[in-house]
Coordinates of C-alpha atoms in Angstrom, one line a residue:
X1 CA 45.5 85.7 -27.0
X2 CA 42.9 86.8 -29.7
X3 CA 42.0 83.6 -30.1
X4 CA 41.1 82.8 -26.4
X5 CA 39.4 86.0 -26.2
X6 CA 37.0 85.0 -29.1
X7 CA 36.4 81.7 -27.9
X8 CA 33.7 82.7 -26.2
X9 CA 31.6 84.7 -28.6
X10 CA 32.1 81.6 -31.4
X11 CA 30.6 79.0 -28.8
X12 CA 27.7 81.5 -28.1
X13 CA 27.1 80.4 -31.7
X14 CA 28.0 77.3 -32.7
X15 CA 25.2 75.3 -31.5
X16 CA 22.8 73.0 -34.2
X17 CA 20.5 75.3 -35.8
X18 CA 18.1 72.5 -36.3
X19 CA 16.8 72.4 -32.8
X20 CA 15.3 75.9 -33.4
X21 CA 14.1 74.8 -37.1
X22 CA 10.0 74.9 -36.3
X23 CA 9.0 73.4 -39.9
X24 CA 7.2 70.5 -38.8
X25 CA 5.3 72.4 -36.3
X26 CA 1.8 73.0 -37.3
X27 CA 0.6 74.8 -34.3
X28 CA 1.7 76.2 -30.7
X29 CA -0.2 77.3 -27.9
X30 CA 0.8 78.1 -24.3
X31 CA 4.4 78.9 -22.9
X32 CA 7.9 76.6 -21.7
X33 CA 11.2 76.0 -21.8
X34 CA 13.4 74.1 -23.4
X35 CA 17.1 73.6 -21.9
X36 CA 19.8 72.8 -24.7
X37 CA 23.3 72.2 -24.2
X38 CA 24.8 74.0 -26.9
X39 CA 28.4 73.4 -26.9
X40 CA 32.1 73.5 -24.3
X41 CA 35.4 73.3 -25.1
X42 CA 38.0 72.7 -23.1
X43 CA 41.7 74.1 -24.2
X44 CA 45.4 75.2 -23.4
X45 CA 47.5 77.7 -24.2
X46 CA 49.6 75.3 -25.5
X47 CA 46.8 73.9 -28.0
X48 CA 46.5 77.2 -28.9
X49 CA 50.1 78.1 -29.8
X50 CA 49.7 75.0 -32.1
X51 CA 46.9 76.2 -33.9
X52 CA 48.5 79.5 -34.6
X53 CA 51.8 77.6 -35.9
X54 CA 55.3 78.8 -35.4
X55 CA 56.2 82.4 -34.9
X56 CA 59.6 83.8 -35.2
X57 CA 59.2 86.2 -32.0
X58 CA 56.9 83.8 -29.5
X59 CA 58.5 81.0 -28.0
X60 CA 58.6 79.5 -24.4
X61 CA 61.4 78.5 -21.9
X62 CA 62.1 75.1 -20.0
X63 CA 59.0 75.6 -17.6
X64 CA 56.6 76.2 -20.8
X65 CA 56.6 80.0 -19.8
X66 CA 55.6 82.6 -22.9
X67 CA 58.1 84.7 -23.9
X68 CA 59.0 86.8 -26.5
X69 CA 62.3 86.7 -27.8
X70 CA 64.0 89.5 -30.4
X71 CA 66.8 90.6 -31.9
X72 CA 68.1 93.7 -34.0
X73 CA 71.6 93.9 -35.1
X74 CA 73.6 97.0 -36.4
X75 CA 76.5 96.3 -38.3
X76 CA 78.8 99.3 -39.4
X77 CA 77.6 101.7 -36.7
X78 CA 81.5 102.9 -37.5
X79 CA 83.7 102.2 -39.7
X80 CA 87.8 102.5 -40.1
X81 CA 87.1 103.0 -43.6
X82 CA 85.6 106.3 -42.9
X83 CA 88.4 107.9 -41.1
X84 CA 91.1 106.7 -43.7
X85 CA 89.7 107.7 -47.1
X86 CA 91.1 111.3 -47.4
X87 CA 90.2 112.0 -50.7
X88 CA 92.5 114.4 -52.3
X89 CA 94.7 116.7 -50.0
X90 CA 96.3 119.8 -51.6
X91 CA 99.3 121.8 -50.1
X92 CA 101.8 124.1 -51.5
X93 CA 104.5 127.0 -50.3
X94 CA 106.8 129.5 -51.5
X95 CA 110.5 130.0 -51.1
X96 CA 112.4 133.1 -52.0
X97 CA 116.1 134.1 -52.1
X98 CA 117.5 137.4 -53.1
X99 CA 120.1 137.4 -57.0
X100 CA 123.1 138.1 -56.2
X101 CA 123.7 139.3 -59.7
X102 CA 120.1 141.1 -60.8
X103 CA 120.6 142.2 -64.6
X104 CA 124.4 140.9 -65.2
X105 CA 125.0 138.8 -67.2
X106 CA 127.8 136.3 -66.0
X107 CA 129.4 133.0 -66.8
X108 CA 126.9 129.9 -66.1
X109 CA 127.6 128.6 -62.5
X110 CA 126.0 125.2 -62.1
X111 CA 124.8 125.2 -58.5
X112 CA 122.2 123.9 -56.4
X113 CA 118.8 125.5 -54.6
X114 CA 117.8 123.3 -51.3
X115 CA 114.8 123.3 -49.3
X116 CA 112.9 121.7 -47.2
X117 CA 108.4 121.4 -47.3
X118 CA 106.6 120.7 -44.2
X119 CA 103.1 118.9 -44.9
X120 CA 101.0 118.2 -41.8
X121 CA 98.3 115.8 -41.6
X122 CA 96.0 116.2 -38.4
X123 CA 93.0 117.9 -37.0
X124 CA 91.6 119.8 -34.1
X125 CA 91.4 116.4 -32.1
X126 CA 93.8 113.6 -33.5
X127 CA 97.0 113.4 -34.4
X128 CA 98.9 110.7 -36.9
X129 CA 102.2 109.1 -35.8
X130 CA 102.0 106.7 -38.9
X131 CA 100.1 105.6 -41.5
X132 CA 100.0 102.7 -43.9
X133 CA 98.8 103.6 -47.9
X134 CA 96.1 101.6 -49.5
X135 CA 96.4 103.6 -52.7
X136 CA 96.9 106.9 -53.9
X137 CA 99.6 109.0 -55.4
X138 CA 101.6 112.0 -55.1
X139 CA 101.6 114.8 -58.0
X140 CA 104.3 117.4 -57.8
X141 CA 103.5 120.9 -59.5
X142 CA 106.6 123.7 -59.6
X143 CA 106.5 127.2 -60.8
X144 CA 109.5 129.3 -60.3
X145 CA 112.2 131.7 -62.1
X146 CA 114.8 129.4 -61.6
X147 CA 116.5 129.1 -65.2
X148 CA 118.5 126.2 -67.0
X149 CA 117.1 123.6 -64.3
X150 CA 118.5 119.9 -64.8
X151 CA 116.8 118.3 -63.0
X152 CA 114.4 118.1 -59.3
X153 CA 115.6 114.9 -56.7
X154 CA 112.4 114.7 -55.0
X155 CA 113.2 112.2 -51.4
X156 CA 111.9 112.3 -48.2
X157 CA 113.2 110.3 -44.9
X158 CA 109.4 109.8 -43.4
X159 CA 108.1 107.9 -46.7
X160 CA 109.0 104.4 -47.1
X161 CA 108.3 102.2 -50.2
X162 CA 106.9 99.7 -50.1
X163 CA 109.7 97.6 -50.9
X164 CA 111.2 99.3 -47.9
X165 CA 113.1 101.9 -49.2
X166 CA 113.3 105.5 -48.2
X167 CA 111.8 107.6 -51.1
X168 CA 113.8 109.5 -53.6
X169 CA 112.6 110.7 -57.1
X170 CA 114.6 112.1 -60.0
X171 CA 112.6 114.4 -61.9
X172 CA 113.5 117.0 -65.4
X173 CA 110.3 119.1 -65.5
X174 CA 108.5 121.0 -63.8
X175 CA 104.9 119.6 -64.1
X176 CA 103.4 115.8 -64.4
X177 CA 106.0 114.6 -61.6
X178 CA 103.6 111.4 -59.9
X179 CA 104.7 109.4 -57.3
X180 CA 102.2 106.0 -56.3
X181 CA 102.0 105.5 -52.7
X182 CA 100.8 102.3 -52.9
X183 CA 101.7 100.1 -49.8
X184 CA 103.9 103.0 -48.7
X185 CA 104.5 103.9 -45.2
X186 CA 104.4 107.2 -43.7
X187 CA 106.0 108.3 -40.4
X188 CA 105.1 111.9 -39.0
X189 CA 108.1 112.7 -37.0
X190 CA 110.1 115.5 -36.3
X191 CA 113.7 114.8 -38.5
X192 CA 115.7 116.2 -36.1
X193 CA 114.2 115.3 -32.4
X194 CA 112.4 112.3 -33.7
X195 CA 109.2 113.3 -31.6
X196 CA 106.0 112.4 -33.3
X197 CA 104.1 115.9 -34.4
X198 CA 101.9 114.9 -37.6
X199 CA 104.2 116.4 -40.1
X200 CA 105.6 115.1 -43.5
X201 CA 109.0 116.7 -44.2
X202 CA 109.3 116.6 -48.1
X203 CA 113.0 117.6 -49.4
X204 CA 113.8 119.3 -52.6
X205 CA 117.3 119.5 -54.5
X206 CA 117.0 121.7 -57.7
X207 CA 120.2 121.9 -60.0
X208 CA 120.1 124.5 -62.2
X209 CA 122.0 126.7 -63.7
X210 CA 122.5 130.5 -62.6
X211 CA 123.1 132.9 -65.3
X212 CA 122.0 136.2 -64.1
X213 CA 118.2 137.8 -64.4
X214 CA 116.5 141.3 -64.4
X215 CA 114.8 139.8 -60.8
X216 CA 115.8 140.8 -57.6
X217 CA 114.9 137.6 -56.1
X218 CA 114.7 133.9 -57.3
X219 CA 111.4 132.1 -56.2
X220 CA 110.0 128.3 -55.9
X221 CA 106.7 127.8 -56.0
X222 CA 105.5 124.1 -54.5
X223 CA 102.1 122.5 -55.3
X224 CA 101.9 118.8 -53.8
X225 CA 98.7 117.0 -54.1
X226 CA 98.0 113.6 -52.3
X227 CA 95.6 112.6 -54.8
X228 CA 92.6 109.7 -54.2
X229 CA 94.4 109.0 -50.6
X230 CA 93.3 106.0 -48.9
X231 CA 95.3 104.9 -45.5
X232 CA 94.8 100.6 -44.5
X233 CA 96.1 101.9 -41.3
X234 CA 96.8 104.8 -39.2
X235 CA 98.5 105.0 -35.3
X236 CA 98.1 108.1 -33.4
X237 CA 96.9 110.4 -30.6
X238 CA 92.8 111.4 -30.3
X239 CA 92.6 113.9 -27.7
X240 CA 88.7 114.3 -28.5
X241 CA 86.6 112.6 -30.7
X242 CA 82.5 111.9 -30.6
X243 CA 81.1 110.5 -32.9
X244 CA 76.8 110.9 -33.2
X245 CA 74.5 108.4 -34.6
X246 CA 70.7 108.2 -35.0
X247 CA 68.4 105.0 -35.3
X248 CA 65.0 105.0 -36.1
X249 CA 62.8 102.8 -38.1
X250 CA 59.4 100.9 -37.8
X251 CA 57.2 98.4 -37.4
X252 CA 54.2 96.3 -36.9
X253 CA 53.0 94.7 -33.6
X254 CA 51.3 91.3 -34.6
X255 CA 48.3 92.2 -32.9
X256 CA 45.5 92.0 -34.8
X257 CA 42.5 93.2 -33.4
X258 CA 44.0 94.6 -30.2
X259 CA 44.3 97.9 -29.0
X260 CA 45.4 99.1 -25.5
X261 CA 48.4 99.3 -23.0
X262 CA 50.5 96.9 -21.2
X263 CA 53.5 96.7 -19.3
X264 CA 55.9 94.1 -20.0
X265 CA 57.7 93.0 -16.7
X266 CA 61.5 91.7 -16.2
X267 CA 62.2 92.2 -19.6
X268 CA 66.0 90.7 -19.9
X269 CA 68.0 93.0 -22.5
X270 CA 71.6 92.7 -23.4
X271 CA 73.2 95.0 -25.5
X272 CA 76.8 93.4 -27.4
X273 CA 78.8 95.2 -29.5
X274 CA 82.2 93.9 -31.5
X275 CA 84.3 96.3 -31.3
X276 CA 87.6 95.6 -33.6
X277 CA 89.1 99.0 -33.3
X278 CA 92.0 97.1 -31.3
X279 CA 92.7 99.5 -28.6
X280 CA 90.2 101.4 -28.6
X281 CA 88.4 102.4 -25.4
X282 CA 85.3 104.5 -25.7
X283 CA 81.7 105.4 -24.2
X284 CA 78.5 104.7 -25.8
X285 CA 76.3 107.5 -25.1
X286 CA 72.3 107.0 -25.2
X287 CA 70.6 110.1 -24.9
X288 CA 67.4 108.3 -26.4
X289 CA 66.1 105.3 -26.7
X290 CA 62.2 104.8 -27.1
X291 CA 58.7 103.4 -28.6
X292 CA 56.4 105.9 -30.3
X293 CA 53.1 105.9 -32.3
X294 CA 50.7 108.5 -33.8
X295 CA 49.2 110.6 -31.3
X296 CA 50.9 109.9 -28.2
X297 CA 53.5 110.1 -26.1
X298 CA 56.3 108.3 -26.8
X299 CA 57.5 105.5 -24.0
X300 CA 61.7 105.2 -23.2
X301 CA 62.7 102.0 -22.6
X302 CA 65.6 103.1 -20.1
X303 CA 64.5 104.7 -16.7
X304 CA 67.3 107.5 -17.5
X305 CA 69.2 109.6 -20.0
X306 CA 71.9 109.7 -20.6
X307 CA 72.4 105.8 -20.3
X308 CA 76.2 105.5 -20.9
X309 CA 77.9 102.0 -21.6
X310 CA 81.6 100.8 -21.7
X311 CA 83.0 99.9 -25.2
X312 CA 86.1 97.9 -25.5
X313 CA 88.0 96.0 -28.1
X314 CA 86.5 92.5 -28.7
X315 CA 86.6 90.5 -31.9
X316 CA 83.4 88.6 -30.8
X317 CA 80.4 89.9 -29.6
X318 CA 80.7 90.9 -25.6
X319 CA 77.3 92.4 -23.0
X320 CA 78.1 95.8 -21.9
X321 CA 74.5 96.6 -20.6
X322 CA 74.7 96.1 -16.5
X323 CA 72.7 92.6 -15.3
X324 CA 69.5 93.9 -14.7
X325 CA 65.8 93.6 -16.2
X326 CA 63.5 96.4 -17.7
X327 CA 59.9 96.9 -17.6
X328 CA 58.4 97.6 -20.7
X329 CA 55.1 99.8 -21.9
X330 CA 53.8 99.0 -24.8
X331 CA 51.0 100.2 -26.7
X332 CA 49.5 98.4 -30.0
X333 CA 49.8 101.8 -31.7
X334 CA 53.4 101.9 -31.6
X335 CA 54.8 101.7 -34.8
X336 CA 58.5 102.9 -34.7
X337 CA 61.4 102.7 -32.2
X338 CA 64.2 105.2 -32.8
X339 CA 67.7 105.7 -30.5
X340 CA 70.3 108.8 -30.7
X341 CA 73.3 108.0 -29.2
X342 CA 76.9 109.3 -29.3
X343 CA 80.0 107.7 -29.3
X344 CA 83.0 109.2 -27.3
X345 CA 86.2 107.9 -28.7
X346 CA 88.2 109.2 -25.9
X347 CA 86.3 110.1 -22.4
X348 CA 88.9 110.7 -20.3
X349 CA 91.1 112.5 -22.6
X350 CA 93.9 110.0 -22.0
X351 CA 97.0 110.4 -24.1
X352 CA 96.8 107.0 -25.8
X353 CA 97.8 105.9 -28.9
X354 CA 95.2 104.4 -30.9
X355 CA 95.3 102.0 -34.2
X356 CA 92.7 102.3 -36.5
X357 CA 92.6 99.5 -39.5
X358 CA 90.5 99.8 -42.7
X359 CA 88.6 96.5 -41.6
X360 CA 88.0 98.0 -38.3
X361 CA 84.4 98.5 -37.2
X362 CA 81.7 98.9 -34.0
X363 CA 79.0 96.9 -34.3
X364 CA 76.0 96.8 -32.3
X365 CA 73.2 93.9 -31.4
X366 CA 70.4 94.1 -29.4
X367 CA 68.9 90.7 -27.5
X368 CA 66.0 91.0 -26.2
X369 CA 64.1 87.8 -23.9
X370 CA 61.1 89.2 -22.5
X371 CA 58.6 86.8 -20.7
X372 CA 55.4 87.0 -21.0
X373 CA 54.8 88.6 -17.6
X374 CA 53.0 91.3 -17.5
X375 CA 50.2 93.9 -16.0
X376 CA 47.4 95.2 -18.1
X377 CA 45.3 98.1 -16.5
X378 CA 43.5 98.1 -19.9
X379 CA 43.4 96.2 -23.4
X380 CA 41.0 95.5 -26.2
X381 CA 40.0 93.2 -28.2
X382 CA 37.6 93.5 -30.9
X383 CA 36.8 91.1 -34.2
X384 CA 33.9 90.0 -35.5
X385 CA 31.9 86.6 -37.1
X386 CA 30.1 86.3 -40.2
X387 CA 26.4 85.7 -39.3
X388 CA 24.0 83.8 -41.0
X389 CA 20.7 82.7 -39.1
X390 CA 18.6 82.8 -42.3
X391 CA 17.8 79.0 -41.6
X392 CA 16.0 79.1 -37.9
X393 CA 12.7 79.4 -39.0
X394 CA 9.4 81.1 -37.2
X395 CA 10.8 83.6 -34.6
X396 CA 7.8 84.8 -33.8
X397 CA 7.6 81.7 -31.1
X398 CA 10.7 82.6 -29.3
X399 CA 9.6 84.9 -26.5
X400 CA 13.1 85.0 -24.8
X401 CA 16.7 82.8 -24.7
X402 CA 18.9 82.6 -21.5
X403 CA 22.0 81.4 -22.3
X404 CA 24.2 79.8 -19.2
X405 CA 28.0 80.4 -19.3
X406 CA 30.5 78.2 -17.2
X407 CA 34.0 79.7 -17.8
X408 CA 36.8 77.7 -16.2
X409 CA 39.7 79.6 -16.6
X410 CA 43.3 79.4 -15.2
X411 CA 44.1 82.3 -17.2
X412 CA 45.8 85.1 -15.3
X413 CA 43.7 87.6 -16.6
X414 CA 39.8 88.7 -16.3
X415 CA 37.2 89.6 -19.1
X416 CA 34.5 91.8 -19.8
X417 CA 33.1 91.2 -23.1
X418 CA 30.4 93.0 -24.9
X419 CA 28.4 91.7 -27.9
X420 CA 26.6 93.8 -30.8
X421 CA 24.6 92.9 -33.8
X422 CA 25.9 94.6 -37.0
X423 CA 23.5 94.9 -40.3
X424 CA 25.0 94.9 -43.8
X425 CA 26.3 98.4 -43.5
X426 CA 28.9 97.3 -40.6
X427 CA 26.2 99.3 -38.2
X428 CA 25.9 98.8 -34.6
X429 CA 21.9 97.9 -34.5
X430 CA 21.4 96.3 -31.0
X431 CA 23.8 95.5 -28.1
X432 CA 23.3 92.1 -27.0
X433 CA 24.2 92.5 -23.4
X434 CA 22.7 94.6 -20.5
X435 CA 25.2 94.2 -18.5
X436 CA 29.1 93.8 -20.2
X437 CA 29.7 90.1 -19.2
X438 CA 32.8 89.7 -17.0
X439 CA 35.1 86.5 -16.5
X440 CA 36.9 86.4 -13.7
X441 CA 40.5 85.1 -14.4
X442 CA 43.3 82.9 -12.3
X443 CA 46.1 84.9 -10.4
X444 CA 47.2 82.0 -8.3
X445 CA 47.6 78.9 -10.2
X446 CA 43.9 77.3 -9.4
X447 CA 41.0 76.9 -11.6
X448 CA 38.2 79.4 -11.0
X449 CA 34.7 79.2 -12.4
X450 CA 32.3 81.9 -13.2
X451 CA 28.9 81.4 -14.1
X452 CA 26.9 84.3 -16.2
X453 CA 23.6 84.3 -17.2
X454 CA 22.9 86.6 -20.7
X455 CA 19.3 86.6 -21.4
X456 CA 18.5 87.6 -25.4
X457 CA 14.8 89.3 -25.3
X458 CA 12.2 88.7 -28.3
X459 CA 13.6 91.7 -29.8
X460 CA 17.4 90.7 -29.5
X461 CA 16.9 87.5 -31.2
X462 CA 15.3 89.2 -34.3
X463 CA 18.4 91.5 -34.5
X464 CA 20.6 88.4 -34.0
X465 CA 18.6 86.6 -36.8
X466 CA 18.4 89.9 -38.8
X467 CA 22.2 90.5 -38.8
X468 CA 25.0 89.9 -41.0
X469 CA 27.8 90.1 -38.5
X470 CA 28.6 89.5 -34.7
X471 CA 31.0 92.1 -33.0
X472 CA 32.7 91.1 -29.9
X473 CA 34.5 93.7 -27.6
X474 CA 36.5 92.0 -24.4
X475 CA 38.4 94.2 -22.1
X476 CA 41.6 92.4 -20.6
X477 CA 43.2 93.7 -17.2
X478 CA 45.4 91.8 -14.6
X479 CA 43.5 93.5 -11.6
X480 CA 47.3 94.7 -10.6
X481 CA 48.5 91.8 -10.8
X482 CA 52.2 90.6 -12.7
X483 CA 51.0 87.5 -14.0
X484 CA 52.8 85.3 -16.6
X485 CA 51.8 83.7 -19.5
X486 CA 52.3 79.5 -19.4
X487 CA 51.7 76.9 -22.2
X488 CA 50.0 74.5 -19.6
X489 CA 47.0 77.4 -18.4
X490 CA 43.6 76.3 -19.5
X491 CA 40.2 77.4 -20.0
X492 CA 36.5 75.7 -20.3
X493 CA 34.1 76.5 -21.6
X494 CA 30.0 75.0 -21.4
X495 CA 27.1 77.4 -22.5
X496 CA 23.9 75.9 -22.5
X497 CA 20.5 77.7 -23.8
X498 CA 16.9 77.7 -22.2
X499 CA 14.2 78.6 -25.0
X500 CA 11.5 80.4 -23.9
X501 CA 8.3 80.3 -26.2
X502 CA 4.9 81.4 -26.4
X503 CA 1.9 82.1 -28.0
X504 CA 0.2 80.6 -31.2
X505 CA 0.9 80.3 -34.6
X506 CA -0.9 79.0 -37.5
X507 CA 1.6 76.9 -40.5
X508 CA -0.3 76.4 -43.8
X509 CA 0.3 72.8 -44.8

């Protein structure tokens, strides 16, 4: 587009600076005209896209429509991975029972002290029925007043080896007792009912020998410490669960030399995600999704918050936004997009149970098709051209230039271009234009010509000759209009020049 726009402005001056070279004249008297095609061009947007060379995000579609085609992905929104490293869980409890002989001393009996340890693994809003280890170990710690002890069996009917056998441990001390839970399995059941209630029921047998203390009571204290705990999988009830996210990053609109507003109409998003939490059935949650920039208000790209989307197991990616098309405001000084959204595990608190694998994970992918089809109540373009006039000789004879525009355009869009003079300091030091010079564009598929006049005074063709640099200024609007963007629209261009001189100069020979 920003090459269309300065088409115009670089035909103003690419004519041969030789017809105004006024070397060989040796004298001029008297006024007239000369009339002197300077230059046309006739192009497509097509021609155009070629001269700019691929681009990753411009492309067109079967009818040679312009469109602009994206696509962000978000991998590892969640992860199983999360939920199933523990880290290191610590629990421990005391049992008491009175001596039946405090401070007599009596014949060793050998005997045995049983009890049972309830561990629970769970939270406010899930419960675990099973779990598969990926690693970690368990360290038994015991301090009590228990005397002569022979030795600790250690078992418990919800942990099975991985070689399939129910757990049972033989230990003769007190401390350094480890257990690896490597590829073990555990299942939280009650022993007796069998119901599923998130608790670990760890047994203890100690043999020992009673012999009589000063103590009124004999105690065991139990320190169990599920160290470096990683589950590969765990089954069990979420009652609730969100889970919040935030997105934001930035950056850069390729458009160079542009500055303004447009809306982008019909834009065709889909939003997949891969969700391979098996049965898992949750809500996405958008509470934001939206363009901003410096100084301005940002622009959502939904119509309202909270958007919510389905999200169901799929191993491939699967649309969950609803068939429907979004219009778009963009401004070139966005610079950033951001999103919050929340992730509801279980929305209708249904008593499910739900797997969760290490290798589980929600990902996310945004497509994004949006034709070029749009409505521009105001855009800019500015750039300018390296000037150097240095080689038209005697001015002075130039009283005035008219320069004749034919634009053919079947553009959908109008112009109004304004041209200034800049001097070596980048200053504004004449305005080439009286009037801002407007184009009128194509909103129905025919050609439409406009013809301009822009007369350049005495005075504006010594600034033009004096300057270093041209600056070109074109408003683009769509008068309303949704207009669409196709490789096979076309403009033309023809300027031609009538010189007007006068009065009399004297050349030395």
């Amino acid at each position: 587009m920003g090459v269309a726009l300065a088409l115009t402005a670089l035909l103003m001056f690419s004519c041969n600076k030789n017809r105004f070279d006024f070397d060989e004249l040796h004298s001029v008297e008297g006024s007239g005209q000369w009339k002197l095609p300077i230059g046309n061009v006739q192009m497509t947007l097509g021609d155009l896209m070629t001269q700019l060379g691929e681009n990753d995000m411009v492309s067109y579609d079967d009818e040679g429509n312009l469109q602009i085609v994206y696509q962000m992905e978000l991998l590892n929104i969640l992860k199983g991975s999360t939920f199933l490293n523990l880290g290191t869980l610590n629990f421990d409890t005391e049992e008491h029972f009175p001596n039946p002989f405090p401070g007599i001393s009596i014949h060793p009996i050998d005997t045995v002290f049983h009890f049972s340890q309830k561990i629970e693994l769970s939270t406010d809003s899930a419960g675990i029925e099973s779990a598969i280890i990926k690693s970690g170990e368990l360290i038994l710690t015991m301090v009590t007043n228990l005397g002569n002890i022979s030795e600790i069996v250690f078992s418990s009917s919800g942990i099975v080896e991985s070689n399939g056998d129910t757990l049972v441990r033989h230990f003769n001390q007190l401390n350094g007792n480890t257990v690896d839970l490597s590829g073990a399995t555990f299942h939280l059941h009650d022993p007796v009912t069998g119901v599923a209630d998130s608790t670990l029921t760890l047994n203890y047998d100690i043999h020992y020998q009673l012999t009589g203390v000063d103590d009124p009571e004999y105690q065991v204290n139990t320190i169990i410490a599920l160290n470096r705990l990683k589950f590969q999988q765990i089954s069990g009830y979420i009652s609730e669960f969100v889970y919040t996210f935030d997105y934001d990053t930035t950056f850069s609109l390729p458009l160079n030399n542009i500055a303004g507003q447009a809306t982008l109409v019909g834009a065709d998003i889909r939003i997949n995600e891969r969700n391979t939490f098996d049965n898992l059935q949750a809500e996405l949650q958008i509470d934001k999704a939206e363009f901003y920039g410096p100084g301005m208000a940002p622009s959502p790209i939904f119509k309202h918050y909270p958007y919510v989307l389905q999200v169901l197991p799929s191993v491939e990616y699967v649309n969950v936004l609803p068939d429907e098309t979004i219009d778009l405001t963009v401004d070139t000084r966005f610079d950033g997009i951001r999103v919050a959204a929340a992730l509801d595990f279980n929305p209708g608190h249904v008593d499910r149970l739900v797997t969760i694998n290490d290798y589980s994970t929600l990902d996310m992918q945004v497509d994004a098709k949006i034709p070029m089809r749009f409505r521009i109540p105001g855009v800019y373009y500015t750039d300018t051209i390296d000037l150097n006039l240095s080689d038209i000789t005697a001015p002075e004879l130039v009283k005035e230039v008219i320069l004749t525009i034919d634009f053919d355009s079947e553009i959908p869009f109008n112009l109004n271009g304004q041209l200034y003079t800049l001097n070596s300091m980048g200053q504004v030091t004449d305005s080439l234009l009286t009037n801002a010079m407007h184009l009128k564009g194509s909103f129905d598929g025919s050609n439409v010509r406009t013809t301009t006049e822009i007369s350049l005074t005495h005075d504006h063709v010594t600034h033009l000759l004096a300057a270093e640099k041209l600056m070109m200024r074109f408003g683009v609007d769509t008068d309303n209009n949704n207009v669409v963007l196709n490789l096979d629209n076309g403009i033309g261009i023809t300027l031609k020049a009538d010189v007007i001189y006068g009065g009399s100069v004297e050349i030395n020979q």
